[in-house]
Amino acid sequence: MAKKNTHSSSAGNKSTAKPQKASKGRSKKSGKKYPVLRWIGKTAIVLFLLACLFFILVFLGVLGPVPSKDQLQIINNPLASEVYSADGKILGRYYVENRSYASFDEISPNVINALVATEDARFYEHRGIDEIALVRVLVKSVLLRNDHSGGGSTISQQIAKNLFPRVNYGPMSMPVNKLREAIIAYRLERIYSKDEILALYLNTVPFAENIFGIEVAAERFFSKAPAKLDVHEAAVLVGMLKANNYYNPRLHPERALGRRNVVIDQMLKNNYLSAEEAAFYKEKPLGVRYRMISYNQGPAPYFVEMLKPELMEWCSNNQNEKGENYNLYTDGLKITTTVDYNLQIYAQQSVKEYMKDLQKVFDNHWKDRDMFKADPAILKSAIQNQNTSGRSYQEELASYNAKTHTTLFTWDGLESKEVTRLDSLKHYLKMLNAGFIAIDPQEAALKAWVGGIDYRFFKYDHVKAPRQTGSTFKPFVYLAALEENIPPDTYFPNQLKVYKEYDDWTPRNSHDHYEGYYNMKGALAKSINTISVDVLLEAGIDETIEIARDLGISADLPEYPSLALGVASISLKEIVEAFAGLVNDGIPVKANYLVQIADKNGKVLKTFEPNISRSPVVAPENCRAVIKMMEAVIDEGTGRTIRTVYNIPGEFAGKTGTTQNNSDGWFIGLTPRLVTGCWVGADDPRVHFRTTTYGQGAYMALPIVGKFFYKTYRDSKYSSLKNSSFGLPGEEMLAMLSEPGYKEVLDMPKHDFNLADIFKRNEKPSDLGKTRQREAKDKDDGQLWKKIKGIFKKKDKKR
């Protein structure tokens, strides 16, 4: 047994020894491979540690800042401040980046579906990161050194890229930026809901033409709010995101159409459209309705520019919740104004439509003559005004002969061509321009403002520009006469006079007609210069200036008889405000134009109370009388084409104005609810029509007002305007105003001659009690002597 056991043990030892020998052989064989495996393991560990280190460095912001959750909760994109009409429509913007914010509910589902289908089909399934795509990008960029290995970014990652621009790290740029964007995307998804992320993306993404966000893009390319975009329109805008300039539907419609159809196919593929719907929308044309609303375009560019200094001052004096001054260009302020959107559109259309036709007439008028040879000073002064080099005129002129490529404004569209600077200068010097303004006299509210024909090329605002007013000033002369108790049925002889006390000055009528007698109504209707001067001297120059000042005219008014003929230079805004005061029964009107300023969230920061005076500065009776006289201008005088050509119904008063050499054409149009004014001319007064047939206000300016009221009255929204009425003066005043405006000879009184009767009405004070009584007895006696001499002159003439 012991032997057996011994044998067994010995056998066991043998069996144990054999495997040891075999193991030793295997160990020796595998040892040859161990360094490779060991190297792979170590490399894997090193790579893993490096990846961890890489992640930590990116996560901690060592390789570029990564916003925290707190920072991501307050995302402030530069937002354009917007100017709104009284009825809530956008008139213009101030911006660094042309961007407006639209909430998720304000974006059409068609846009959302197109975006998700095209940019991130798994958007509702992931948490901000598409891991497979991220690994693919890392492998391609790091291992394959492919710098163009982008793609696979989720919508959240694209937001990160838009909000926090990429940084150049050389070969590591793609992995660093991709990982950084993934971290930001993950944080965004933990802060915001899916709907909020979609809205955030659509408000940050850039479109073509320096515009940002879906709201501005929808307005620019389809003239509608983003909530109203149809499927094919949404597909166009989403399609632009791949390469916004390349697929710009205005510049490259064929490319945009092809890209739109790709987006529609993606919507079909991802079950947002049926096959029939996809086919239907792919058959539709692009349907672009391009409309530029920017800082210097849109329906009211001159008005928006006019507002800017006042808004900038407000911003510099007011702080936001951070204690910083508001920034007009980045804080997304919402500025509401008194402007009526439709009236503004009608005003702008009227200016553009008529000025296009008038420019053709003007060019044809001068086609056989060179105005710059006729008056070389025009060109010379223009060159000298632009000369900032200090060179002589001849040296500067030589530089104007060099050709350059430029874009010229023409009424047939922008013209890109090579021209000399001299030809370009001549082109713009010959352009006629215009200004138009409309004011609600009762509310003292600005309703429309057109400062010129095109703000891109003509920055000068002609509503604010002082120009000689011509006969448009005459109603204030007649108002002064009524305030001085001169009866409106007083007849004055229409004759040439030499005013020796004023350097032998002789006023002349535009038609050189001198005969008969006119009362105030007739003289104003026919714009008789000789009688306007007589009335001015009878009423008093100082008294007339005082009334103009009371009604808000602050411009320099010369103390000469020529004041009656409108030699004073007054801005269109100022003179229309004065006429608004006339319609407002003598209560001065200073047009208000701001209603409120709100922040980007709609919180009202400032309200503007209208500055309306309550006390008349002239007798309401006399204001109404002058308006009756101005109605005669429309019904029987120089403004009658308002009725005969433009068929404007209802009560309407007006006054034309033409300055010396036909440099300025004016027309003032009054209704009980709307006071308008228009000026037309060239920036250089020496550029003008050679004949009054074309150069008068009735031809140059009246048609713009006529077109404006024609468009306005055809709009049912404004039907109440044409049914409103002016206030009437008293019966006695109406009786005097009913007298014929013109008489060839004067009738002699049938009753006994009595000086007291002649001046009885002159002694009657006005209803307001504001009469400018003659202050010295010698002045009274002098006026009496004039009356007596006039009576005997009339007798002699009758004989």
JSON list of C-alpha atoms in Angstrom, two decimals, residues 108 113 270 276 395 474 551 559 616 744:
[
{"chain": "A", "resi": 108, "resn": "SER", "atom": "CA", "xyz": [-45.23, 79.07, -37.91]},
{"chain": "A", "resi": 113, "resn": "ASN", "atom": "CA", "xyz": [-41.03, 71.24, -39.11]},
{"chain": "A", "resi": 270, "resn": "ASN", "atom": "CA", "xyz": [-39.41, 62.67, -41.96]},
{"chain": "A", "resi": 276, "resn": "GLU", "atom": "CA", "xyz": [-49.24, 64.81, -52.33]},
{"chain": "A", "resi": 395, "resn": "GLU", "atom": "CA", "xyz": [-6.92, 121.36, -59.60]},
{"chain": "A", "resi": 474, "resn": "LYS", "atom": "CA", "xyz": [-49.98, 135.16, -47.45]},
{"chain": "A", "resi": 551, "resn": "LEU", "atom": "CA", "xyz": [-48.50, 130.45, -34.23]},
{"chain": "A", "resi": 559, "resn": "GLU", "atom": "CA", "xyz": [-39.28, 143.53, -41.59]},
{"chain": "A", "resi": 616, "resn": "PRO", "atom": "CA", "xyz": [-55.91, 130.55, -28.64]},
{"chain": "A", "resi": 744, "resn": "GLU", "atom": "CA", "xyz": [-63.71, 145.68, -62.31]}
]
